[in-house]
């Protein structure tokens, strides 16, 4: 108590973490630009960086322009947006559930969107144009059902997770049943189920962009709420926060973002779980830095993984979701073990 | 003048038949330090949670300065009253200062960040709890006692008039227990903060509290200043133990001798 009684020296105002966070942010943006550039250079035909640049700024009929502008750029940008959406959703959900295993799948987004997509692809293949909108609505409905089932004078994180597990297994079973009964059509469904950017072009990007933009703007307003909710329900309530409304809004925005992403690129599962984890190990739980870095990290991971997926296995275009799991899981385990020791 | 905090006829139970708290009445005056004691399962933590609006009573009301909490804005309550809970989120990787800054939330509009004079309050809260030197440390790097102080600093940043504490010393060693109690004594005396504390250690309750309320089976069985409450019959009837009670400069000190034999 002596220190209190004698009074302490003036407090250091500057948080040393701010400098570190600034470095992470700049490094993250630089890395994102780098993976985008490599993504544009890489493919069955390699295009040097200088030609990529020329093709980007000068409209021409050259082959490089065709490949970079019409094929690779929309695909890279679609992957980037999907990664951003999924990582933000995962970062939010891990916080409001206070559970490191939470990801956009836990509230039924993947299984709801997946079932809707499988229904379209198998039962109504003529309506394939409606696949994104069906998957998006399927994701929203499934998340609403999970939330509704968990409500009992409030939606506690534990009940939300349990309701999510139940709804996910039900929808998963329905999906599997459909696929077993129509096994001849399963081939068409598989790339979507594992998440793929094959053939994604400008219309996909243009569909996803407004959803991502709206979701990111909404996220900015929820940062403060998320920072209170991670303290726990009791602590947040004691600080005057309206816990249930805050949690509902965060789940809503996360569902919106993740649903939009999977409706365009399929069930890319790993990003929303692993990216927030890695970023949290780097910068901690403060959403003011955690959320933007997770968003950047999600973009980096999906663009890098898709670049690898389409170049390493050439001429087969490997679904990016599978590569993410194959490479991401061991890396994730390594980080976890290192994190536990430190 | 209305009491700072008042509970009227509180009832709480998971099922209607067996209630954890029943017919609980309490008035807490401005500036006093009240200790709530009682055996396990007597409902004392539940009462504290109802006082802090973390649990809603099935019957009865809690009021602050004569206004019922149920009708008040949550932020307005949070500007006046807060609680140090028994356990906190233990895996949070944020700095002490970031935690304490969140204590300013009830004083800020929904879009506002803590800055300017709010940061001065944060400085004060860190200093008064001697957390200034640790302000840029992560909560993960702190010891149990330091972490408890960090959360108390967050409570202080709310600048509450009423501070509720739920067995704040449970996980602390004896030196840290006394350090925390001394700190709360200073907040109580110098800042005039009204303190309501659920406490396991009866000797500490006797030493620090102005008034003791003893609960058993969901209701108050004894109330008064420590020397009135802590008598041989009290330990026998409320806790079911035989105890010797000594007087240490006006403060009762008890020594447990064994369980009451039927």
Coordinates of C-alpha atoms in Angstrom, one line a residue:
Chain A
X1 CA 0.0 0.0 0.0
X2 CA 3.0 2.3 0.5
X3 CA 3.1 3.1 -3.2
X4 CA -0.5 4.4 -3.1
X5 CA 0.0 6.5 0.0
X6 CA 3.1 8.2 -1.3
X7 CA 1.5 8.7 -4.7
X8 CA 2.8 7.4 -8.0
X9 CA 4.8 9.2 -10.6
X10 CA 2.8 10.6 -13.5
X11 CA 1.5 7.8 -15.7
X12 CA 3.1 7.1 -19.0
X13 CA 0.5 8.1 -21.4
X14 CA 1.5 6.2 -24.4
X15 CA 0.6 2.5 -24.7
X16 CA 3.6 0.7 -26.1
X17 CA 1.1 -1.6 -27.8
X18 CA 0.0 1.2 -30.1
X19 CA 3.4 1.3 -31.9
X20 CA 3.4 -2.5 -32.2
X21 CA -0.1 -2.5 -33.5
X22 CA 0.7 0.2 -36.1
X23 CA 3.6 -2.0 -37.4
X24 CA 1.3 -5.0 -37.6
X25 CA -1.3 -3.0 -39.5
X26 CA 1.2 -1.6 -42.1
X27 CA 2.9 -5.0 -42.4
X28 CA -0.6 -6.6 -42.9
X29 CA -1.5 -4.2 -45.7
X30 CA 1.8 -4.6 -47.4
X31 CA 1.5 -8.4 -47.2
X32 CA -2.0 -8.2 -48.7
X33 CA -0.8 -6.1 -51.6
X34 CA 2.0 -8.6 -52.1
X35 CA -0.2 -11.7 -52.2
X36 CA -2.6 -9.9 -54.6
X37 CA 0.3 -9.1 -56.9
X38 CA 1.6 -12.6 -56.7
X39 CA -1.9 -13.9 -57.4
X40 CA -2.1 -11.8 -60.5
X41 CA 1.4 -13.0 -61.7
X42 CA 0.8 -16.6 -61.1
X43 CA -1.1 -19.1 -63.1
X44 CA -0.7 -21.5 -66.1
X45 CA 1.1 -18.6 -67.8
X46 CA 3.4 -16.5 -65.5
X47 CA 3.3 -12.8 -66.1
X48 CA 6.0 -10.7 -64.6
X49 CA 5.1 -7.9 -62.2
X50 CA 5.9 -5.1 -64.6
X51 CA 3.5 -6.6 -67.2
X52 CA 0.9 -7.1 -64.6
X53 CA 1.2 -3.4 -63.7
X54 CA 0.9 -2.4 -67.4
X55 CA -2.1 -4.6 -67.9
X56 CA -3.8 -3.1 -64.9
X57 CA -3.5 0.5 -65.9
X58 CA -3.6 0.4 -69.7
X59 CA -6.6 -1.0 -71.5
X60 CA -5.4 -3.0 -74.5
X61 CA -6.1 -6.2 -76.4
X62 CA -2.9 -7.9 -75.3
X63 CA -3.0 -11.4 -73.9
X64 CA -1.6 -10.2 -70.6
X65 CA -4.4 -7.7 -70.2
X66 CA -7.0 -10.4 -71.0
X67 CA -5.5 -12.8 -68.4
X68 CA -4.8 -10.2 -65.7
X69 CA -7.9 -8.0 -66.0
X70 CA -10.6 -10.5 -67.1
X71 CA -9.5 -13.7 -65.4
X72 CA -7.2 -13.2 -62.5
X73 CA -8.1 -9.8 -61.0
X74 CA -11.8 -10.6 -60.4
X75 CA -10.9 -14.0 -59.0
X76 CA -8.3 -12.5 -56.6
X77 CA -10.6 -9.7 -55.5
X78 CA -13.5 -12.1 -55.0
X79 CA -11.3 -14.3 -52.8
X80 CA -10.1 -11.2 -50.9
X81 CA -13.6 -10.0 -50.1
X82 CA -14.7 -13.5 -49.1
X83 CA -11.7 -13.8 -46.8
X84 CA -12.4 -10.4 -45.3
X85 CA -16.1 -11.3 -44.7
X86 CA -15.4 -14.7 -43.1
X87 CA -12.6 -13.4 -40.9
X88 CA -14.6 -10.5 -39.5
X89 CA -17.5 -12.8 -38.8
X90 CA -15.2 -15.3 -37.1
X91 CA -13.5 -12.6 -35.0
X92 CA -16.9 -11.2 -33.9
X93 CA -18.4 -14.6 -33.1
X94 CA -15.4 -15.9 -31.1
X95 CA -15.7 -12.7 -29.0
X96 CA -19.5 -12.8 -28.3
X97 CA -19.5 -16.5 -27.7
X98 CA -16.3 -16.1 -25.7
X99 CA -15.4 -19.5 -27.2
X100 CA -12.2 -20.1 -29.3
X101 CA -14.0 -22.7 -31.4
X102 CA -16.7 -20.4 -32.6
X103 CA -16.7 -19.6 -36.3
X104 CA -19.4 -18.7 -38.8
X105 CA -20.3 -22.4 -39.0
X106 CA -21.4 -22.5 -35.4
X107 CA -24.5 -20.4 -35.9
X108 CA -25.7 -22.5 -38.8
X109 CA -24.5 -20.2 -41.6
X110 CA -22.5 -22.9 -43.5
X111 CA -25.0 -25.7 -43.1
X112 CA -28.0 -23.5 -43.9
X113 CA -26.3 -22.0 -46.9
X114 CA -25.0 -25.4 -47.9
X115 CA -28.3 -27.1 -47.8
X116 CA -30.0 -24.4 -49.8
X117 CA -27.2 -24.6 -52.4
X118 CA -27.3 -28.4 -52.6
X119 CA -31.1 -28.2 -53.1
X120 CA -30.7 -25.9 -56.0
X121 CA -27.8 -27.8 -57.5
X122 CA -29.4 -31.2 -57.2
X123 CA -33.1 -30.7 -57.4
X124 CA -33.4 -27.5 -59.5
X125 CA -30.3 -27.4 -61.6
X126 CA -32.1 -25.2 -64.1
X127 CA -32.3 -22.4 -61.5
X128 CA -28.6 -22.3 -60.9
X129 CA -28.6 -18.6 -61.3
X130 CA -30.5 -18.3 -58.0
X131 CA -27.8 -20.3 -56.1
X132 CA -26.1 -17.3 -54.4
X133 CA -29.4 -15.7 -53.3
X134 CA -30.7 -19.1 -52.1
X135 CA -27.5 -19.9 -50.2
X136 CA -27.5 -16.4 -48.6
X137 CA -31.1 -16.8 -47.5
X138 CA -30.5 -20.3 -46.3
X139 CA -27.6 -19.0 -44.1
X140 CA -29.8 -16.2 -42.7
X141 CA -32.7 -18.6 -41.9
X142 CA -30.5 -21.2 -40.3
X143 CA -28.9 -18.5 -38.1
X144 CA -32.3 -17.1 -37.1
X145 CA -33.4 -20.6 -36.2
X146 CA -30.3 -21.2 -34.0
X147 CA -30.9 -17.8 -32.3
X148 CA -34.6 -18.5 -31.8
X149 CA -34.0 -21.9 -30.3
X150 CA -31.4 -20.6 -27.9
X151 CA -33.7 -17.8 -26.6
X152 CA -34.9 -18.3 -23.0
X153 CA -35.2 -14.8 -21.5
X154 CA -31.9 -14.1 -23.3
X155 CA -29.6 -16.0 -25.6
X156 CA -26.6 -17.2 -23.6
X157 CA -23.4 -18.1 -25.5
X158 CA -23.7 -21.7 -24.2
X159 CA -27.2 -22.2 -25.4
X160 CA -26.4 -20.6 -28.8
X161 CA -23.5 -23.0 -29.3
X162 CA -25.6 -26.0 -28.3
X163 CA -28.5 -25.0 -30.5
X164 CA -26.0 -24.4 -33.3
X165 CA -24.6 -27.9 -32.9
X166 CA -28.1 -29.4 -33.1
X167 CA -29.2 -27.4 -36.1
X168 CA -25.9 -28.1 -37.9
X169 CA -26.2 -31.8 -37.5
X170 CA -29.9 -31.8 -38.7
X171 CA -29.1 -29.7 -41.8
X172 CA -25.9 -31.7 -42.4
X173 CA -28.0 -34.9 -42.3
X174 CA -30.5 -33.4 -44.8
X175 CA -27.7 -32.4 -47.1
X176 CA -26.1 -35.9 -47.0
X177 CA -29.5 -37.5 -47.6
X178 CA -30.0 -35.4 -50.7
X179 CA -26.6 -36.3 -52.0
X180 CA -27.0 -40.0 -51.3
X181 CA -30.3 -40.1 -53.1
X182 CA -28.9 -38.2 -56.1
X183 CA -25.4 -39.7 -56.1
X184 CA -25.0 -39.2 -59.9
X185 CA -25.2 -35.4 -59.4
X186 CA -22.8 -35.1 -56.5
X187 CA -19.8 -34.4 -58.7
X188 CA -21.2 -31.0 -59.5
X189 CA -21.7 -30.2 -55.8
X190 CA -18.3 -31.2 -54.4
X191 CA -16.3 -28.1 -55.4
X192 CA -18.9 -25.8 -53.9
X193 CA -19.0 -27.8 -50.7
X194 CA -15.3 -27.4 -50.1
X195 CA -15.3 -23.8 -51.2
X196 CA -13.8 -22.8 -54.6
X197 CA -12.9 -19.7 -56.5
X198 CA -12.9 -21.5 -59.9
X199 CA -14.4 -19.4 -62.6
X200 CA -15.2 -16.5 -60.3
X201 CA -15.3 -13.3 -62.3
X202 CA -16.5 -9.7 -62.3
X203 CA -20.2 -10.4 -61.7
X204 CA -19.3 -12.4 -58.6
X205 CA -17.1 -9.6 -57.3
X206 CA -19.8 -7.0 -58.0
X207 CA -22.4 -9.1 -56.2
X208 CA -20.2 -9.5 -53.1
X209 CA -18.8 -6.0 -52.9
X210 CA -21.9 -4.1 -51.6
X211 CA -22.5 -6.8 -49.0
X212 CA -19.0 -6.6 -47.8
X213 CA -19.1 -2.8 -47.7
X214 CA -22.3 -2.7 -45.7
X215 CA -21.0 -5.4 -43.4
X216 CA -17.7 -3.6 -42.8
X217 CA -19.5 -0.3 -42.1
X218 CA -21.8 -2.0 -39.6
X219 CA -18.9 -3.7 -38.0
X220 CA -17.2 -0.4 -37.2
X221 CA -20.1 0.6 -35.1
X222 CA -20.1 -2.7 -33.2
X223 CA -16.4 -2.6 -32.2
X224 CA -17.2 -0.9 -28.9
X225 CA -20.0 -3.3 -28.1
X226 CA -17.8 -6.3 -28.9
X227 CA -15.1 -4.8 -26.6
X228 CA -17.7 -4.8 -23.8
X229 CA -19.1 -8.3 -24.5
X230 CA -15.7 -10.0 -24.4
X231 CA -15.5 -8.9 -20.7
X232 CA -18.4 -11.3 -20.0
X233 CA -22.1 -10.8 -19.8
X234 CA -22.1 -9.7 -16.2
X235 CA -19.3 -7.2 -16.6
X236 CA -20.9 -5.8 -19.8
X237 CA -24.2 -5.4 -18.0
X238 CA -22.5 -3.7 -15.0
X239 CA -21.0 -1.2 -17.5
X240 CA -24.5 -0.3 -18.7
X241 CA -24.3 -2.2 -21.9
X242 CA -27.5 -3.8 -23.3
X243 CA -26.0 -7.2 -23.7
X244 CA -28.7 -9.0 -25.6
X245 CA -29.2 -6.3 -28.2
X246 CA -25.5 -6.0 -28.7
X247 CA -25.0 -9.7 -29.1
X248 CA -28.0 -9.9 -31.5
X249 CA -26.6 -7.1 -33.7
X250 CA -23.1 -8.7 -33.8
X251 CA -24.5 -12.1 -34.7
X252 CA -26.7 -10.4 -37.4
X253 CA -23.7 -8.6 -39.0
X254 CA -21.6 -11.8 -38.8
X255 CA -24.3 -13.9 -40.4
X256 CA -24.7 -11.3 -43.1
X257 CA -21.0 -11.2 -43.9
X258 CA -20.4 -14.9 -43.7
X259 CA -23.6 -15.7 -45.6
X260 CA -22.6 -13.3 -48.4
X261 CA -19.2 -14.9 -48.7
X262 CA -20.3 -18.5 -48.8
X263 CA -23.0 -17.7 -51.3
X264 CA -20.3 -16.7 -53.7
X265 CA -17.4 -18.9 -53.0
X266 CA -19.0 -21.9 -51.3
X267 CA -18.3 -23.4 -47.9
X268 CA -14.8 -22.1 -47.2
X269 CA -14.7 -23.2 -43.6
X270 CA -11.3 -22.6 -42.2
X271 CA -10.7 -18.9 -42.5
X272 CA -13.3 -17.8 -40.0
X273 CA -11.8 -20.0 -37.4
X274 CA -8.1 -19.8 -37.9
X275 CA -7.5 -16.2 -38.9
X276 CA -9.0 -14.6 -35.8
X277 CA -7.0 -17.0 -33.7
X278 CA -3.7 -16.2 -35.3
X279 CA -4.4 -12.4 -35.1
X280 CA -5.5 -12.7 -31.5
X281 CA -2.2 -14.4 -30.6
X282 CA -0.4 -11.4 -32.2
X283 CA -2.4 -8.5 -30.9
X284 CA -4.8 -9.6 -28.2
X285 CA -8.5 -9.0 -27.7
X286 CA -8.9 -5.3 -28.3
X287 CA -11.3 -5.2 -31.3
X288 CA -10.1 -1.8 -32.4
X289 CA -7.0 -3.5 -33.7
X290 CA -8.1 -7.1 -33.7
X291 CA -10.9 -6.7 -36.1
X292 CA -9.1 -4.7 -38.9
X293 CA -6.1 -7.1 -38.7
X294 CA -8.4 -10.1 -38.8
X295 CA -10.1 -8.7 -41.9
X296 CA -6.7 -8.1 -43.6
X297 CA -5.5 -11.6 -42.5
X298 CA -8.6 -13.2 -44.0
X299 CA -8.0 -11.5 -47.3
X300 CA -4.3 -12.6 -47.3
X301 CA -5.1 -16.2 -46.4
X302 CA -7.7 -16.8 -49.0
X303 CA -5.9 -15.0 -51.9
X304 CA -2.6 -16.8 -51.0
X305 CA -4.3 -20.2 -50.7
X306 CA -6.2 -19.8 -53.9
X307 CA -3.0 -18.8 -55.8
X308 CA -1.4 -21.9 -54.5
X309 CA -4.4 -24.0 -55.2
X310 CA -4.6 -23.1 -58.9
X311 CA -0.8 -23.2 -59.6
X312 CA 0.6 -26.1 -57.6
X313 CA -1.8 -28.7 -59.1
X314 CA -1.9 -27.3 -62.6
X315 CA -3.8 -28.2 -64.8
X316 CA -6.2 -29.3 -62.1
X317 CA -7.8 -26.4 -60.3
X318 CA -7.9 -27.5 -56.7
X319 CA -10.7 -26.1 -54.5
X320 CA -9.2 -23.5 -52.3
X321 CA -11.1 -24.6 -49.2
X322 CA -9.4 -28.0 -49.2
X323 CA -5.9 -26.4 -49.5
X324 CA -6.8 -24.0 -46.7
X325 CA -7.6 -27.0 -44.4
X326 CA -4.5 -29.0 -45.5
X327 CA -2.1 -26.2 -45.0
X328 CA -3.9 -24.2 -42.4
X329 CA -4.6 -26.9 -39.8
X330 CA -0.9 -27.9 -39.2
X331 CA 0.1 -24.2 -39.1
X332 CA -2.7 -23.5 -36.7
X333 CA -1.7 -26.4 -34.4
X334 CA 1.9 -25.1 -34.4
X335 CA 0.8 -21.6 -33.4
X336 CA -1.4 -23.0 -30.7
X337 CA 1.4 -25.0 -29.2
X338 CA 3.7 -22.0 -29.4
X339 CA 1.1 -19.8 -27.8
X340 CA 0.5 -22.2 -25.0
X341 CA 4.2 -22.2 -24.1
X342 CA 4.6 -18.5 -24.2
Chain B
X1 CA -33.7 11.0 2.7
X2 CA -34.1 7.7 0.8
X3 CA -31.5 5.1 1.5
X4 CA -28.7 4.8 -1.0
X5 CA -29.8 1.3 -1.8
X6 CA -32.9 -0.5 -0.7
X7 CA -34.3 -4.0 -1.2
X8 CA -37.9 -4.6 -0.5
X9 CA -39.4 -8.1 0.0
X10 CA -37.1 -9.8 -2.5
X11 CA -37.9 -13.4 -3.6
X12 CA -35.8 -15.5 -5.9
X13 CA -35.9 -19.1 -6.8
X14 CA -35.2 -21.4 -9.8
X15 CA -38.5 -23.2 -9.1
X16 CA -41.5 -21.5 -7.4
X17 CA -41.6 -24.1 -4.6
X18 CA -38.1 -23.8 -3.2
X19 CA -36.8 -20.2 -3.1
X20 CA -33.2 -19.3 -2.6
X21 CA -34.1 -15.9 -1.3
X22 CA -37.4 -15.1 0.3
X23 CA -38.8 -12.0 2.1
X24 CA -35.4 -10.2 2.0
X25 CA -35.5 -6.6 3.2
X26 CA -32.5 -4.3 3.4
X27 CA -31.7 -0.6 3.6
X28 CA -28.1 0.6 3.0
X29 CA -27.3 4.1 4.0
X30 CA -25.0 6.4 2.1
X31 CA -21.3 5.9 3.1
X32 CA -21.7 2.8 5.1
X33 CA -19.8 -0.5 4.7
X34 CA -22.2 -3.4 5.0
X35 CA -21.0 -7.0 5.2
X36 CA -23.3 -9.8 4.2
X37 CA -22.3 -13.2 5.8
X38 CA -23.9 -16.6 6.0
X39 CA -23.3 -20.3 5.4
X40 CA -23.0 -21.7 1.9
X41 CA -26.4 -21.7 0.1
X42 CA -27.9 -19.0 2.3
X43 CA -28.6 -16.8 -0.7
X44 CA -26.1 -14.0 0.0
X45 CA -24.5 -14.0 -3.5
X46 CA -28.0 -14.1 -5.1
X47 CA -29.0 -11.1 -3.0
X48 CA -26.0 -9.2 -4.2
X49 CA -26.7 -10.1 -7.8
X50 CA -30.2 -8.8 -7.5
X51 CA -29.0 -5.6 -5.9
X52 CA -26.7 -5.2 -8.9
X53 CA -29.6 -6.0 -11.4
X54 CA -27.7 -9.1 -12.7
X55 CA -30.6 -11.2 -11.5
X56 CA -34.2 -10.3 -11.6
X57 CA -36.2 -11.0 -8.4
X58 CA -39.5 -12.9 -8.9
X59 CA -41.1 -10.6 -6.4
X60 CA -40.0 -7.3 -4.7
X61 CA -38.0 -4.4 -5.8
X62 CA -34.5 -2.9 -5.5
X63 CA -34.3 0.9 -5.4
X64 CA -31.4 3.3 -5.5
X65 CA -32.1 6.7 -3.9
X66 CA -35.8 5.9 -3.9
X67 CA -36.0 5.0 -7.6
X68 CA -36.6 1.4 -8.6
X69 CA -33.8 -0.1 -10.7
X70 CA -36.3 -1.8 -13.0
X71 CA -37.4 1.6 -14.3
X72 CA -34.0 3.1 -14.7
X73 CA -31.7 3.3 -17.7
X74 CA -28.9 0.8 -17.4
X75 CA -26.2 3.3 -18.0
X76 CA -27.6 5.6 -15.4
X77 CA -27.4 2.8 -12.9
X78 CA -23.9 2.0 -14.0
X79 CA -22.8 5.6 -13.3
X80 CA -23.9 5.1 -9.7
X81 CA -23.4 1.5 -8.9
X82 CA -21.2 -1.4 -9.9
X83 CA -20.0 -4.7 -8.7
X84 CA -16.7 -6.6 -8.5
X85 CA -17.8 -10.1 -9.4
X86 CA -16.3 -13.2 -7.8
X87 CA -14.8 -14.5 -11.1
X88 CA -13.9 -12.7 -14.2
X89 CA -13.0 -13.7 -17.8
X90 CA -9.5 -15.1 -17.3
X91 CA -8.3 -15.4 -20.9
X92 CA -8.5 -11.8 -22.0
X93 CA -5.4 -10.4 -23.6
X94 CA -5.9 -6.7 -23.2
X95 CA -3.8 -4.2 -21.2
X96 CA -4.8 -3.1 -17.8
X97 CA -5.4 0.4 -19.0
X98 CA -7.7 -0.8 -21.8
X99 CA -9.7 -2.7 -19.3
X100 CA -9.9 0.3 -17.0
X101 CA -10.9 2.6 -19.8
X102 CA -14.0 0.5 -20.4
X103 CA -15.1 1.5 -17.0
X104 CA -15.9 4.9 -18.5
X105 CA -18.5 3.4 -20.8
X106 CA -21.6 4.5 -18.8
X107 CA -20.3 8.1 -19.0
X108 CA -19.9 8.0 -22.7
X109 CA -22.3 8.2 -25.6
X110 CA -22.5 5.1 -27.7
X111 CA -20.1 6.4 -30.4
X112 CA -17.7 8.2 -27.9
X113 CA -14.3 7.0 -27.0
X114 CA -12.7 7.7 -23.6
X115 CA -10.4 10.7 -24.0
X116 CA -9.7 14.1 -22.3
X117 CA -11.1 14.3 -18.8
X118 CA -12.3 10.7 -19.0
X119 CA -8.6 9.6 -19.4
X120 CA -7.9 11.6 -16.3
X121 CA -10.4 9.5 -14.4
X122 CA -8.7 6.4 -15.8
X123 CA -5.4 7.7 -14.5
X124 CA -7.0 8.3 -11.1
X125 CA -8.6 4.8 -11.0
X126 CA -5.2 3.2 -11.9
X127 CA -3.4 5.2 -9.2
X128 CA -5.9 4.7 -6.4
X129 CA -5.7 0.9 -6.9
X130 CA -1.8 1.1 -7.4
X131 CA -2.1 -0.3 -10.9
X132 CA -0.3 2.6 -12.5
X133 CA 3.0 0.8 -13.0
X134 CA 1.2 -2.2 -14.5
X135 CA -1.1 -0.2 -16.8
X136 CA 0.4 -1.4 -20.1
X137 CA 0.7 -5.0 -19.0
X138 CA -1.6 -7.6 -20.5
X139 CA -4.1 -9.1 -18.0
X140 CA -2.6 -12.5 -18.9
X141 CA 0.7 -11.5 -17.3
X142 CA -0.8 -10.5 -14.0
X143 CA -1.0 -12.5 -10.7
X144 CA -4.4 -13.3 -9.2
X145 CA -4.2 -10.4 -6.8
X146 CA -3.1 -7.9 -9.5
X147 CA -5.8 -9.0 -11.8
X148 CA -8.4 -8.6 -9.1
X149 CA -7.1 -5.0 -8.5
X150 CA -7.2 -4.3 -12.3
X151 CA -10.9 -5.2 -12.3
X152 CA -11.5 -3.1 -9.2
X153 CA -9.7 -0.3 -11.0
X154 CA -12.2 -0.7 -13.9
X155 CA -15.1 -0.5 -11.3
X156 CA -13.5 2.7 -9.9
X157 CA -13.3 4.3 -13.3
X158 CA -17.0 4.1 -13.3
X159 CA -16.8 6.5 -10.3
X160 CA -19.7 4.7 -8.6
X161 CA -21.2 5.9 -5.4
X162 CA -22.1 2.3 -4.5
X163 CA -19.7 -0.6 -4.8
X164 CA -20.8 -4.2 -4.4
X165 CA -18.3 -6.9 -4.0
X166 CA -18.9 -10.7 -4.1
X167 CA -16.3 -12.5 -2.0
X168 CA -13.4 -10.5 -3.5
X169 CA -10.8 -12.1 -1.3
X170 CA -11.6 -15.8 -2.0
X171 CA -8.7 -16.5 -4.3
X172 CA -6.1 -14.2 -2.7
X173 CA -3.5 -15.1 -0.1
X174 CA -3.8 -13.4 3.3
X175 CA -1.5 -10.4 2.5
X176 CA -3.4 -9.7 -0.7
X177 CA -6.7 -10.1 1.2
X178 CA -5.7 -7.5 3.7
X179 CA -4.3 -5.2 1.0
X180 CA -7.6 -5.3 -0.8
X181 CA -9.6 -4.7 2.4
X182 CA -7.4 -1.7 3.3
X183 CA -7.9 -0.3 -0.2
X184 CA -11.6 -0.6 0.0
X185 CA -11.5 1.0 3.5
X186 CA -9.7 4.0 1.9
X187 CA -12.3 4.2 -0.9
X188 CA -15.1 4.0 1.7
X189 CA -13.6 6.6 4.0
X190 CA -11.9 9.0 1.6
X191 CA -14.2 8.8 -1.4
X192 CA -17.3 8.2 0.7
X193 CA -18.2 5.2 -1.4
X194 CA -21.0 3.0 0.0
X195 CA -19.8 -0.6 0.1
X196 CA -21.9 -3.8 0.2
X197 CA -19.7 -6.9 0.4
X198 CA -20.4 -10.6 0.7
X199 CA -17.6 -12.0 2.7
X200 CA -16.6 -15.5 3.9
X201 CA -14.0 -14.5 6.4
X202 CA -16.0 -13.5 9.5
X203 CA -13.1 -12.0 11.4
X204 CA -12.4 -9.7 8.4
X205 CA -16.1 -8.8 8.2
X206 CA -16.0 -7.9 11.9
X207 CA -12.8 -5.8 11.5
X208 CA -13.8 -3.8 8.5
X209 CA -17.6 -3.5 8.2
X210 CA -19.7 -1.0 10.0
X211 CA -22.7 -3.3 9.9
X212 CA -23.2 -7.0 9.5
X213 CA -26.2 -8.7 8.0
X214 CA -26.3 -12.5 8.5
X215 CA -28.4 -14.7 6.2
X216 CA -29.6 -18.2 6.5
X217 CA -32.0 -20.0 4.2
X218 CA -32.6 -17.0 2.1
X219 CA -33.5 -14.5 4.7
X220 CA -31.9 -12.2 7.2
X221 CA -31.5 -13.8 10.7
X222 CA -29.3 -11.2 12.4
X223 CA -28.3 -7.6 11.7
X224 CA -26.3 -5.0 13.6
X225 CA -22.8 -3.8 14.3
X226 CA -20.1 -6.6 14.5
X227 CA -20.1 -6.7 18.4
X228 CA -23.8 -7.1 18.5
X229 CA -23.9 -9.9 15.9
X230 CA -20.9 -11.9 16.7
X231 CA -21.9 -13.8 19.8
X232 CA -21.6 -17.4 20.8
X233 CA -25.2 -18.1 20.1
X234 CA -24.9 -16.6 16.6
X235 CA -22.2 -19.0 15.6
X236 CA -24.2 -21.9 17.0
X237 CA -27.5 -21.0 15.4
X238 CA -26.4 -19.6 12.0
X239 CA -23.3 -21.6 11.2
X240 CA -23.8 -24.6 13.5
X241 CA -20.4 -24.3 15.1
X242 CA -19.2 -23.8 18.7
X243 CA -16.9 -20.8 18.8
X244 CA -15.2 -18.6 21.4
X245 CA -15.5 -14.9 20.9
X246 CA -12.8 -12.6 22.1
X247 CA -12.6 -8.9 22.1
X248 CA -9.7 -7.2 20.4
X249 CA -9.9 -3.5 21.1
X250 CA -13.6 -3.4 20.5
X251 CA -13.5 -5.7 17.5
X252 CA -14.9 -9.2 18.0
X253 CA -12.6 -12.1 17.0
X254 CA -13.9 -15.6 16.9
X255 CA -12.1 -18.9 17.2
X256 CA -14.0 -21.9 15.9
X257 CA -13.9 -24.9 18.3
X258 CA -16.0 -27.5 16.6
X259 CA -19.3 -28.4 15.0
X260 CA -22.4 -28.3 17.2
X261 CA -23.3 -31.8 18.3
X262 CA -27.0 -32.6 18.3

